Coordinates of C-alpha atoms and ligand atoms in Angstrom, one line a residue:
M1 CA -31.7 42.1 -6.7
K2 CA -31.8 45.7 -7.9
K3 CA -33.7 46.4 -11.0
I4 CA -31.6 46.9 -14.1
L5 CA -33.1 50.3 -14.7
D6 CA -32.3 51.4 -11.2
I7 CA -28.7 50.3 -11.6
I8 CA -28.4 52.3 -14.8
T9 CA -30.2 55.3 -13.3
E10 CA -27.7 55.3 -10.4
E11 CA -24.8 55.7 -12.9
V12 CA -26.5 58.4 -14.9
T13 CA -27.5 60.2 -11.7
K14 CA -23.8 60.2 -10.6
A15 CA -22.8 61.6 -14.0
F16 CA -25.3 64.4 -13.7
A17 CA -24.1 65.2 -10.2
S18 CA -20.4 65.2 -11.1
C19 CA -21.2 67.6 -13.9
G20 CA -22.7 69.9 -11.3
Y21 CA -26.4 69.2 -12.0
D22 CA -29.1 68.0 -9.6
E23 CA -29.0 64.2 -9.6
A24 CA -32.8 64.0 -9.9
Y25 CA -32.3 64.6 -13.6
G26 CA -30.6 61.3 -14.0
R27 CA -33.7 59.2 -14.2
V28 CA -33.5 56.6 -17.0
T29 CA -36.4 54.8 -18.7
L30 CA -36.7 52.1 -21.3
S31 CA -36.3 53.6 -24.7
N32 CA -39.4 54.4 -26.7
R33 CA -37.2 54.2 -29.8
P34 CA -35.8 50.7 -29.6
D35 CA -34.5 51.1 -33.1
L36 CA -32.1 53.8 -31.8
C37 CA -31.2 52.8 -28.3
E38 CA -32.2 50.6 -25.3
Y39 CA -32.5 53.1 -22.6
Q40 CA -32.9 56.8 -22.5
C41 CA -32.7 59.8 -20.2
N42 CA -34.5 63.0 -20.9
G43 CA -33.2 64.8 -17.8
A44 CA -31.1 67.4 -19.7
L45 CA -34.3 68.7 -21.3
Q46 CA -35.7 69.3 -17.9
A47 CA -32.5 70.6 -16.4
A48 CA -32.1 73.2 -19.1
K49 CA -34.7 75.5 -17.5
E50 CA -33.1 75.4 -14.1
Y51 CA -29.6 75.9 -15.3
K52 CA -30.5 78.3 -18.2
K53 CA -28.4 76.3 -20.6
A54 CA -29.2 74.7 -23.9
P55 CA -30.3 71.1 -23.2
F56 CA -27.9 69.6 -25.7
M57 CA -25.0 71.2 -23.9
I58 CA -26.0 69.5 -20.7
A59 CA -26.6 66.2 -22.5
D60 CA -23.1 66.5 -24.1
E61 CA -21.4 67.0 -20.8
V62 CA -23.1 64.1 -19.2
A63 CA -22.5 61.9 -22.2
D64 CA -18.8 62.7 -22.0
K65 CA -18.7 61.5 -18.4
L66 CA -20.6 58.3 -19.2
K67 CA -18.4 57.4 -22.2
E68 CA -15.8 55.9 -19.9
N69 CA -18.4 53.9 -18.0
K70 CA -18.2 50.1 -18.4
M71 CA -21.9 49.7 -18.1
F72 CA -22.6 51.2 -21.5
S73 CA -21.5 50.1 -25.0
S74 CA -22.9 53.3 -26.4
V75 CA -23.8 56.7 -25.0
E76 CA -25.1 59.3 -27.4
S77 CA -26.2 62.8 -26.9
V78 CA -28.9 63.6 -29.5
K79 CA -30.4 67.0 -30.1
P80 CA -32.3 68.7 -28.7
G81 CA -31.0 67.0 -25.5
F82 CA -31.7 63.3 -25.3
L83 CA -29.3 60.8 -23.9
N84 CA -29.5 57.5 -25.8
L85 CA -27.9 54.5 -24.1
K86 CA -27.1 50.9 -24.8
A87 CA -26.1 48.4 -22.2
E88 CA -22.6 46.9 -22.5
E89 CA -22.8 43.2 -23.3
H90 CA -20.7 42.0 -20.3
F91 CA -22.7 44.1 -17.9
L92 CA -25.9 42.6 -19.2
A93 CA -24.6 39.0 -19.1
D94 CA -23.4 39.5 -15.5
Y95 CA -26.9 40.7 -14.6
L96 CA -28.5 37.6 -16.1
N97 CA -26.0 35.3 -14.4
E98 CA -26.9 36.9 -11.1
M99 CA -30.5 36.2 -11.9
R100 CA -29.7 32.6 -12.5
E101 CA -27.9 32.3 -9.2
D102 CA -31.0 33.6 -7.5
G103 CA -32.8 30.3 -8.1
E104 CA -36.6 30.3 -8.4
R105 CA -36.9 34.0 -7.8
F106 CA -34.9 35.0 -10.8
G107 CA -33.8 38.3 -9.2
C108 CA -37.2 39.4 -7.9
D109 CA -36.9 40.1 -4.2
K110 CA -39.8 39.5 -1.8
T111 CA -41.4 42.5 -0.4
K112 CA -40.0 44.0 2.8
E113 CA -43.4 45.0 4.0
Q114 CA -45.5 41.9 4.1
K115 CA -49.2 42.5 4.0
T116 CA -52.1 40.3 4.8
V117 CA -54.4 40.5 1.8
M118 CA -57.8 38.7 1.6
I119 CA -59.2 38.1 -1.8
D120 CA -62.9 37.5 -2.4
Y121 CA -63.3 35.7 -5.7
G122 CA -65.1 32.9 -7.4
G123 CA -68.4 33.8 -5.7
P124 CA -70.3 30.8 -7.0
N125 CA -73.9 30.2 -6.0
V126 CA -74.6 26.9 -4.3
A127 CA -76.9 24.6 -6.2
K128 CA -76.8 26.7 -9.3
P129 CA -74.3 25.5 -12.0
L130 CA -71.2 27.6 -12.6
H131 CA -71.6 29.6 -15.7
V132 CA -69.1 31.6 -17.7
G133 CA -69.7 34.7 -15.7
H134 CA -68.1 33.0 -12.7
L135 CA -65.1 32.0 -14.9
R136 CA -63.5 35.5 -15.0
S137 CA -63.7 36.0 -11.2
A138 CA -62.0 32.6 -10.6
I139 CA -59.3 33.1 -13.2
I140 CA -58.4 36.7 -12.3
G141 CA -58.7 36.2 -8.6
E142 CA -56.4 33.1 -8.7
S143 CA -53.7 34.9 -10.6
I144 CA -53.8 37.9 -8.2
K145 CA -53.5 35.5 -5.3
R146 CA -50.5 33.8 -6.9
M147 CA -48.9 37.1 -7.8
G148 CA -49.2 38.4 -4.3
R149 CA -47.7 35.2 -2.9
F150 CA -44.8 35.4 -5.2
M151 CA -44.1 38.9 -4.0
G152 CA -44.1 37.6 -0.4
H153 CA -47.5 38.7 0.8
N154 CA -49.8 36.7 3.0
M155 CA -52.6 36.1 0.5
I156 CA -55.9 34.5 1.7
G157 CA -58.4 33.5 -0.9
D158 CA -62.0 33.1 0.1
V159 CA -64.6 31.7 -2.3
H160 CA -67.5 33.6 -0.7
L161 CA -70.2 31.1 -1.6
G162 CA -73.7 32.4 -2.4
D163 CA -75.5 30.1 0.0
W164 CA -78.0 32.3 1.7
G165 CA -81.1 33.2 -0.1
L166 CA -84.3 32.2 -1.8
Q167 CA -82.5 29.5 -3.9
M168 CA -82.3 27.4 -0.7
G169 CA -86.0 27.8 0.0
L170 CA -86.8 27.0 -3.6
I171 CA -84.9 23.7 -3.5
I172 CA -86.5 22.7 -0.2
T173 CA -90.0 23.5 -1.6
E174 CA -89.4 21.5 -4.7
L175 CA -88.0 18.6 -2.8
R176 CA -90.9 18.6 -0.4
Q177 CA -93.4 18.4 -3.3
R178 CA -91.5 15.4 -4.8
Q179 CA -90.8 13.5 -1.6
P180 CA -93.0 14.7 1.2
E181 CA -92.2 11.6 3.2
L182 CA -88.6 12.5 3.8
V183 CA -87.8 13.0 7.5
Y184 CA -86.5 16.5 6.9
F185 CA -90.1 17.7 6.5
D186 CA -91.4 16.0 9.7
E187 CA -91.6 18.7 12.3
N188 CA -91.9 16.2 15.1
Y189 CA -88.9 14.2 14.1
A190 CA -86.3 14.3 16.8
G191 CA -83.8 11.6 15.7
E192 CA -80.6 12.0 13.8
Y193 CA -80.9 12.9 10.1
P194 CA -79.5 10.6 7.5
K195 CA -75.8 11.1 6.5
E196 CA -76.5 10.3 2.9
P197 CA -77.9 13.3 0.9
P198 CA -81.4 12.7 -0.6
F199 CA -80.1 13.8 -4.0
T200 CA -77.1 13.8 -6.3
I201 CA -75.5 16.8 -7.9
A202 CA -77.2 16.1 -11.2
Q203 CA -80.6 16.0 -9.4
L204 CA -79.8 19.1 -7.5
E205 CA -78.9 21.0 -10.6
E206 CA -82.2 20.0 -12.2
I207 CA -84.2 20.8 -9.0
Y208 CA -83.1 24.4 -8.7
P209 CA -84.0 25.6 -12.3
T210 CA -87.3 23.7 -12.1
A211 CA -88.2 25.3 -8.8
S212 CA -87.1 28.7 -10.0
S213 CA -89.3 28.7 -13.1
K214 CA -92.3 27.3 -11.1
S215 CA -92.0 30.1 -8.7
K216 CA -92.2 32.7 -11.5
E217 CA -95.5 31.3 -12.6
D218 CA -97.1 30.1 -9.4
E219 CA -97.6 32.7 -6.6
A220 CA -98.4 30.1 -4.0
Y221 CA -95.3 28.2 -4.8
K222 CA -93.2 31.3 -4.4
E223 CA -94.9 32.0 -1.1
A224 CA -94.0 28.5 0.1
A225 CA -90.4 29.0 -1.0
M226 CA -90.1 32.3 0.9
E227 CA -91.6 30.7 3.9
A228 CA -89.2 27.8 3.7
T229 CA -86.3 30.3 3.4
Y230 CA -87.5 32.1 6.4
E231 CA -87.9 29.0 8.5
L232 CA -84.4 27.8 7.4
Q233 CA -83.0 31.1 8.5
Q234 CA -84.8 30.8 11.8
G235 CA -83.1 27.6 12.3
R236 CA -85.7 24.8 11.5
A237 CA -83.7 21.6 12.2
G238 CA -84.9 19.6 9.2
Y239 CA -84.1 22.4 6.8
Q240 CA -80.8 23.1 8.4
A241 CA -80.0 19.4 7.8
L242 CA -81.0 19.8 4.2
L243 CA -78.9 22.9 3.8
S244 CA -75.8 21.0 4.9
H245 CA -76.6 18.3 2.3
I246 CA -77.1 20.9 -0.4
L247 CA -73.8 22.6 0.7
N248 CA -71.8 19.3 0.8
V249 CA -73.0 18.0 -2.5
S250 CA -72.6 21.4 -4.2
V251 CA -69.2 22.2 -2.7
T252 CA -67.8 18.8 -3.7
D253 CA -68.8 19.5 -7.2
L254 CA -67.5 23.0 -7.1
K255 CA -64.2 21.9 -5.9
K256 CA -63.9 19.4 -8.7
N257 CA -64.7 22.2 -11.2
Y258 CA -62.2 24.6 -9.7
E259 CA -59.6 21.9 -9.6
N260 CA -60.0 21.4 -13.3
L261 CA -59.3 25.1 -13.7
N262 CA -56.3 25.0 -11.4
V263 CA -58.0 27.3 -9.0
S264 CA -58.1 26.7 -5.2
F265 CA -59.3 28.6 -2.2
D266 CA -57.9 28.8 1.4
L267 CA -61.4 29.5 2.8
W268 CA -64.7 28.0 1.7
K269 CA -66.8 30.5 3.6
G270 CA -70.2 31.6 2.4
E271 CA -72.8 34.2 3.0
S272 CA -74.4 31.9 5.7
D273 CA -71.2 32.2 7.8
A274 CA -71.7 35.9 8.1
Q275 CA -75.2 35.6 9.5
P276 CA -74.2 35.2 13.2
F277 CA -72.4 38.6 13.1
I278 CA -75.4 40.5 11.8
P279 CA -77.3 41.3 15.1
D280 CA -74.4 42.8 17.0
M281 CA -73.2 44.7 13.9
V282 CA -76.7 46.2 13.4
E283 CA -77.0 47.1 17.1
K284 CA -73.7 48.9 17.0
M285 CA -74.6 50.9 13.9
K286 CA -77.8 51.9 15.6
A287 CA -76.2 52.7 19.0
E288 CA -73.5 54.8 17.4
G289 CA -76.1 56.8 15.5
Y290 CA -75.0 55.7 12.0
A291 CA -78.1 53.7 11.1
Y292 CA -81.5 55.2 11.0
I293 CA -84.9 54.3 9.7
S294 CA -85.9 55.7 6.3
E295 CA -89.2 54.6 4.7
G296 CA -89.3 51.7 7.1
A297 CA -85.9 50.4 6.2
L298 CA -82.7 50.7 8.3
V299 CA -80.1 52.6 6.3
V300 CA -76.7 54.3 6.6
D301 CA -75.9 57.4 4.6
V302 CA -72.8 57.1 2.5
K303 CA -72.8 60.3 0.4
E304 CA -69.6 62.1 0.5
E305 CA -68.6 65.6 -0.4
G306 CA -67.3 65.9 -3.9
D307 CA -69.4 63.0 -5.2
T308 CA -70.2 63.7 -8.8
K309 CA -73.1 61.2 -8.9
E310 CA -75.8 60.3 -6.4
I311 CA -74.6 57.6 -4.0
P312 CA -77.8 56.2 -2.4
P313 CA -77.7 55.2 1.3
C314 CA -76.6 51.7 2.1
M315 CA -79.5 49.6 3.2
I316 CA -78.8 47.5 6.3
L317 CA -82.2 45.9 7.0
K318 CA -85.4 45.8 4.9
S319 CA -88.6 47.1 6.4
D320 CA -89.6 43.5 7.4
G321 CA -86.3 43.2 9.3
A322 CA -84.8 40.8 6.7
S323 CA -81.1 41.1 5.9
L324 CA -79.8 41.8 2.4
Y325 CA -76.8 41.1 0.2
N326 CA -75.3 44.3 1.7
T327 CA -75.8 43.1 5.2
T328 CA -74.1 39.9 4.5
D329 CA -71.1 41.6 2.8
L330 CA -70.8 44.0 5.8
A331 CA -71.0 41.2 8.3
T332 CA -68.4 39.2 6.3
I333 CA -66.1 42.1 6.8
V334 CA -66.7 41.8 10.5
W335 CA -65.4 38.2 10.8
R336 CA -62.6 38.8 8.3
M337 CA -61.3 41.7 10.5
R338 CA -61.8 39.7 13.6
D339 CA -60.1 36.5 12.4
Y340 CA -57.5 37.7 9.9
H341 CA -57.1 41.4 10.4
P342 CA -56.2 42.0 6.7
H343 CA -54.4 45.2 5.6
E344 CA -56.4 44.9 2.4
I345 CA -59.5 43.1 1.0
I346 CA -59.7 42.8 -2.7
Y347 CA -63.1 41.9 -4.3
V348 CA -62.9 40.4 -7.8
V349 CA -66.5 40.8 -9.0
D350 CA -68.4 41.8 -12.1
K351 CA -68.0 45.5 -12.7
R352 CA -71.7 46.0 -12.7
Q353 CA -71.6 45.7 -8.9
E354 CA -69.3 48.7 -8.6
L355 CA -71.8 51.1 -7.1
Y356 CA -73.0 48.5 -4.7
F357 CA -69.4 48.0 -3.5
T358 CA -68.9 51.7 -3.2
Q359 CA -71.8 51.8 -0.8
V360 CA -70.6 48.8 1.2
F361 CA -67.0 50.1 1.5
R362 CA -68.1 53.5 2.6
C363 CA -70.5 52.1 5.1
A364 CA -67.8 49.8 6.5
K365 CA -65.3 52.7 6.8
K366 CA -67.8 55.1 8.3
T367 CA -69.2 52.7 10.9
G368 CA -65.7 51.5 11.9
L369 CA -66.0 47.9 10.8
V370 CA -62.5 48.4 9.4
E371 CA -59.6 50.6 10.4
P372 CA -59.1 53.9 8.7
D373 CA -56.1 52.5 6.8
T374 CA -57.6 49.2 5.8
K375 CA -57.8 49.1 2.1
L376 CA -61.0 47.9 0.5
K377 CA -60.5 47.4 -3.2
F378 CA -63.0 46.6 -5.9
L379 CA -61.6 45.0 -8.9
G380 CA -64.5 44.9 -11.3
F381 CA -64.2 42.8 -14.5
G382 CA -66.0 43.2 -17.8
T383 CA -68.2 40.8 -19.6
M384 CA -66.9 37.9 -21.6
N385 CA -68.7 38.2 -25.0
G386 CA -69.1 35.9 -28.0
K387 CA -68.1 36.9 -31.5
D388 CA -71.4 38.7 -31.9
G389 CA -70.4 41.1 -29.2
K390 CA -73.1 39.8 -26.9
P391 CA -72.6 37.8 -23.6
F392 CA -71.2 34.4 -24.4
K393 CA -73.9 31.9 -25.0
T394 CA -74.4 28.3 -26.1
R395 CA -75.1 27.5 -29.7
E396 CA -78.7 27.2 -28.8
G397 CA -78.6 30.7 -27.2
G398 CA -78.8 29.5 -23.6
V399 CA -76.5 30.4 -20.7
M400 CA -73.2 28.7 -21.2
R401 CA -72.2 26.4 -18.4
L402 CA -68.6 26.5 -17.4
E403 CA -68.2 22.8 -17.9
T404 CA -69.6 23.0 -21.4
L405 CA -67.2 25.7 -22.3
V406 CA -64.2 23.9 -20.9
S407 CA -65.1 20.7 -22.7
E408 CA -65.6 22.4 -26.0
I409 CA -62.2 24.0 -25.9
N410 CA -60.7 20.7 -24.8
Q411 CA -62.2 19.0 -27.8
E412 CA -61.0 21.7 -30.2
M413 CA -57.5 21.4 -28.7
Y414 CA -57.6 17.6 -28.9
K415 CA -58.3 17.8 -32.7
K416 CA -55.4 20.1 -33.2
I417 CA -52.9 18.1 -31.2
R418 CA -54.0 14.9 -33.0
E419 CA -53.4 16.6 -36.4
N420 CA -49.9 17.8 -35.4
N421 CA -48.7 14.8 -33.5
T422 CA -48.4 11.1 -33.2
M423 CA -49.1 10.9 -29.4
E424 CA -51.0 8.1 -27.8
E425 CA -54.6 8.9 -27.1
E426 CA -54.1 9.3 -23.4
E427 CA -51.2 11.7 -23.7
A428 CA -53.1 13.6 -26.4
K429 CA -56.0 14.0 -24.1
E430 CA -54.0 15.2 -21.2
T431 CA -52.0 17.6 -23.4
A432 CA -55.2 18.9 -24.9
R433 CA -56.5 19.6 -21.4
I434 CA -53.3 21.5 -20.4
V435 CA -53.2 23.6 -23.6
A436 CA -56.9 24.3 -23.5
L437 CA -56.6 25.7 -20.0
S438 CA -53.8 28.0 -21.2
A439 CA -56.0 29.2 -24.1
I440 CA -58.9 30.0 -21.8
K441 CA -56.9 31.6 -19.0
Y442 CA -54.4 33.6 -21.2
G443 CA -57.3 34.7 -23.4
D444 CA -58.9 36.2 -20.4
L445 CA -55.9 37.5 -18.5
S446 CA -54.2 39.1 -21.4
N447 CA -57.0 41.7 -21.4
Q448 CA -57.2 44.5 -18.9
A449 CA -59.7 43.0 -16.3
S450 CA -62.1 45.9 -16.4
K451 CA -62.7 45.6 -20.1
D452 CA -65.2 43.5 -21.9
Y453 CA -63.6 41.0 -24.3
I454 CA -64.5 38.7 -27.0
F455 CA -64.0 35.0 -26.4
D456 CA -62.8 34.0 -29.8
V457 CA -62.3 30.2 -29.8
E458 CA -60.3 30.1 -33.0
R459 CA -58.0 32.9 -32.0
F460 CA -57.5 31.8 -28.4
T461 CA -56.6 28.2 -29.4
S462 CA -54.2 29.3 -32.1
F463 CA -50.5 28.3 -31.7
E464 CA -49.5 31.6 -33.1
G465 CA -50.1 35.2 -32.0
N466 CA -50.7 36.5 -28.5
T467 CA -52.2 33.4 -27.1
G468 CA -51.7 30.9 -24.3
P469 CA -50.8 28.0 -26.7
Y470 CA -48.2 30.2 -28.3
I471 CA -46.5 30.7 -24.9
L472 CA -46.7 27.0 -24.2
Y473 CA -45.4 26.2 -27.7
T474 CA -42.3 28.4 -26.9
I475 CA -41.7 26.6 -23.6
V476 CA -42.1 23.2 -25.3
R477 CA -39.6 24.3 -28.0
I478 CA -37.0 25.2 -25.4
K479 CA -37.6 21.9 -23.5
S480 CA -37.0 20.0 -26.7
I481 CA -33.7 21.7 -27.4
L482 CA -32.6 21.2 -23.8
A483 CA -33.5 17.5 -24.0
K484 CA -31.6 17.1 -27.3
Y485 CA -28.6 18.8 -25.9
K486 CA -28.6 16.6 -22.8
A487 CA -29.1 13.5 -24.9
S488 CA -25.9 14.4 -26.8
G489 CA -24.1 13.8 -23.5
K490 CA -23.0 17.4 -23.0
K491 CA -23.4 19.5 -19.9
A492 CA -23.7 23.2 -19.4
E493 CA -23.8 23.2 -15.6
D494 CA -20.6 25.0 -14.8
T495 CA -20.9 27.5 -17.6
K496 CA -22.4 30.9 -17.7
I497 CA -24.4 33.1 -20.0
R498 CA -22.0 34.8 -22.3
P499 CA -22.1 38.4 -23.5
A500 CA -24.5 38.6 -26.5
G501 CA -22.9 37.8 -29.8
G502 CA -25.7 39.4 -31.9
D503 CA -28.8 41.4 -32.1
S504 CA -31.4 38.9 -31.4
E505 CA -29.5 37.4 -28.5
K506 CA -29.1 40.8 -26.9
S507 CA -32.8 41.6 -27.4
L508 CA -33.6 38.3 -25.6
M509 CA -31.3 39.2 -22.8
L510 CA -32.8 42.6 -22.4
E511 CA -36.3 41.1 -22.2
I512 CA -35.1 38.7 -19.5
S513 CA -33.6 41.5 -17.5
K514 CA -37.0 43.1 -17.1
F515 CA -38.4 40.3 -15.0
N516 CA -38.3 41.7 -11.5
S517 CA -39.6 45.1 -12.6
A518 CA -42.4 43.5 -14.6
M519 CA -43.5 41.4 -11.7
E520 CA -43.4 44.2 -9.1
N521 CA -45.3 46.5 -11.4
A522 CA -48.0 43.9 -12.2
F523 CA -48.7 43.3 -8.6
E524 CA -48.7 46.9 -7.6
E525 CA -51.3 47.6 -10.2
I526 CA -53.1 44.3 -9.7
A527 CA -52.7 43.8 -13.4
P528 CA -52.2 40.2 -14.5
H529 CA -52.4 41.4 -18.1
K530 CA -49.0 43.0 -17.6
I531 CA -47.5 39.6 -16.9
C532 CA -49.1 38.4 -20.1
A533 CA -47.6 41.3 -22.0
Y534 CA -44.2 40.6 -20.5
I535 CA -44.1 36.9 -21.5
Y536 CA -45.5 37.6 -24.9
D537 CA -42.5 40.0 -25.5
L538 CA -40.2 37.5 -24.0
A539 CA -41.5 34.6 -26.1
N540 CA -41.2 36.7 -29.2
A541 CA -37.7 37.6 -28.4
F542 CA -36.8 34.0 -27.8
N543 CA -38.3 32.8 -31.0
R544 CA -36.5 35.4 -33.0
F545 CA -33.2 34.3 -31.4
Y546 CA -34.1 30.7 -32.1
H547 CA -34.8 31.3 -35.8
E548 CA -31.5 33.2 -36.2
T549 CA -29.2 31.0 -34.2
K550 CA -28.0 27.5 -34.8
I551 CA -28.1 26.3 -31.2
L552 CA -27.7 22.5 -31.5
T553 CA -25.2 22.6 -34.3
E554 CA -23.0 25.4 -32.9
E555 CA -19.4 24.1 -33.1
D556 CA -17.9 26.2 -30.3
E557 CA -18.8 24.2 -27.2
N558 CA -18.4 27.2 -24.9
V559 CA -20.7 29.4 -27.0
Q560 CA -23.2 26.5 -27.2
A561 CA -23.1 26.0 -23.4
G562 CA -23.7 29.7 -23.0
Y563 CA -26.8 29.5 -25.2
I564 CA -28.0 26.6 -23.2
C565 CA -27.8 28.6 -20.0
L566 CA -29.7 31.4 -21.6
L567 CA -32.4 28.9 -22.7
E568 CA -32.7 27.5 -19.2
L569 CA -33.2 31.0 -17.8
T570 CA -35.8 31.9 -20.4
K571 CA -37.6 28.7 -19.7
G572 CA -37.5 29.2 -16.0
I573 CA -39.0 32.6 -16.2
L574 CA -41.7 31.7 -18.6
E575 CA -42.7 28.7 -16.5
K576 CA -42.7 30.9 -13.3
C577 CA -44.9 33.4 -15.0
I578 CA -47.5 30.9 -16.4
D579 CA -47.6 29.3 -13.0
I580 CA -48.5 32.7 -11.5
L581 CA -51.1 33.1 -14.2
G582 CA -52.5 29.7 -13.2
F583 CA -51.6 27.3 -15.9
S584 CA -48.7 25.0 -16.9
A585 CA -46.9 23.6 -19.9
P586 CA -46.9 20.0 -21.3
E587 CA -43.8 18.1 -22.2
R588 CA -44.6 18.3 -25.9
M589 CA -47.5 19.5 -28.1
Ligands
LIG1 N1 -72.4 35.3 -5.7 C1 -72.3 36.5 -6.3 C2 -72.8 36.4 -7.8 O1 -72.9 35.3 -8.3 C3 -70.9 37.1 -6.3 C4 -70.3 37.3 -5.0 C5 -69.3 38.4 -5.0 N2 -68.7 38.7 -3.7 C6 -69.2 39.4 -2.7 N3 -68.5 39.5 -1.6 N4 -70.4 39.9 -2.8 O2 -73.1 37.4 -8.4

């Protein structure tokens, strides 16, 4: 469906043309003085120069033309040369009814140029607990994936596990000290390895930090861990078997955690999956003259003309021949291109890694790992801080684990819901979980991703203001009205939305009509916060309408049925948007 602004622009364009002016001057925007009008066109001010006429004269002529137009209830030419417009109520109602007829898409067309877009997000590290730093990547990445899907793109989400590094050697070393008798450590063992892992997730999560702190104090221990890492990477069978246990146990736990966040990945690939692609890639970079030895290491220059700051070379192999985080990211691009041939890869990673990704992207372009028009995009996010403005911590000052954060917000929500409601314990718990997730996700997504933000538990969990719970509260309110209407035995199925009868109803309708343009724009700019801003405005417009209108006691059944249609559309759009943001609404709260 055409965007409402485009439809209006077309009319104004025609009017400019029929008055003898270039139609390019007819561009209409939303009004920045909503107290005066709904839409505006400033074209006459620009046309004045070309036609050497006073702008208000041009505006007057165009306004005269538009006065007969059925699309507008008011057209005003305002000095020095603005055109102030208001949509005609029937036109607006027709537009909304067409949106309703478009089912689940609400008038937002799928793209005509479908792209394959991979998104690299989540990025948890195996065997290390998820902490709040990983939360942002998961929340933002998931919503971008859903936005893209809604727009009709082929979105492929990859978790890109951190499963290739010293942490594996550390775990193996610690395990070996504790249980040297395990077959995994017997180099002469030739049988099959046990199917059952030699540890639980809880043990694994204790083993890693213990090993990590030991290695910081004990040089020999660290050596052993490095040696184990090396042997693992060289393919030592017992260690490989342990690696798959670590992976299995860890991934099962990660999946559970992500599921609780309503986050899911199409691919569960990790850094280790990139390793087989390294040798050929390195050979090619050398053979084609891109990579050279500098101070013992193999590097590729990635400086470019016009750089305002120093961009150091991208290191491909360390002087001992070991691969690095870079090498893995480059080799990951190799298999992504080979298997999926994406038009674009988006990386949702902490913004402190920006320089690093600049190097990786330039290196990939320069050495031909991707095509010249493949887009590599870094979406860096800021830090989630506590109220003190410092990175979010536990009360004791430690690193906040994701599970802890989620369960604290759940409890907070549970208390609130219990205070407000007479629900059974089970329902209250489930409702608290749903509402808490909206508080966490909306709290995050409503900020521009690149900015740091303060995770303010009290504010985020509030039912009022620009919060997830407020949006859910609005949806629940609509659900409750619709349920009561239905219970009264009435039906609004064959009716339509009627031309607005008052101010607040019209404001609501105007907000609704922006849906397709808001969605398109949010995806183009990869900006979930724009969807949040849209639904916040929509929810506010609805609540104002609700407070000013007697919906259930309206005596004129036709008028009432029209309201019901409007409510259904509002609810449908709000629900679609929160689904794209990655959360849902309860039945009541
Ligand atoms: N595992 C990394 C971390 O915890 C994030 C991975 C980001 N993605 C990437 N392709 N490097 O910091």
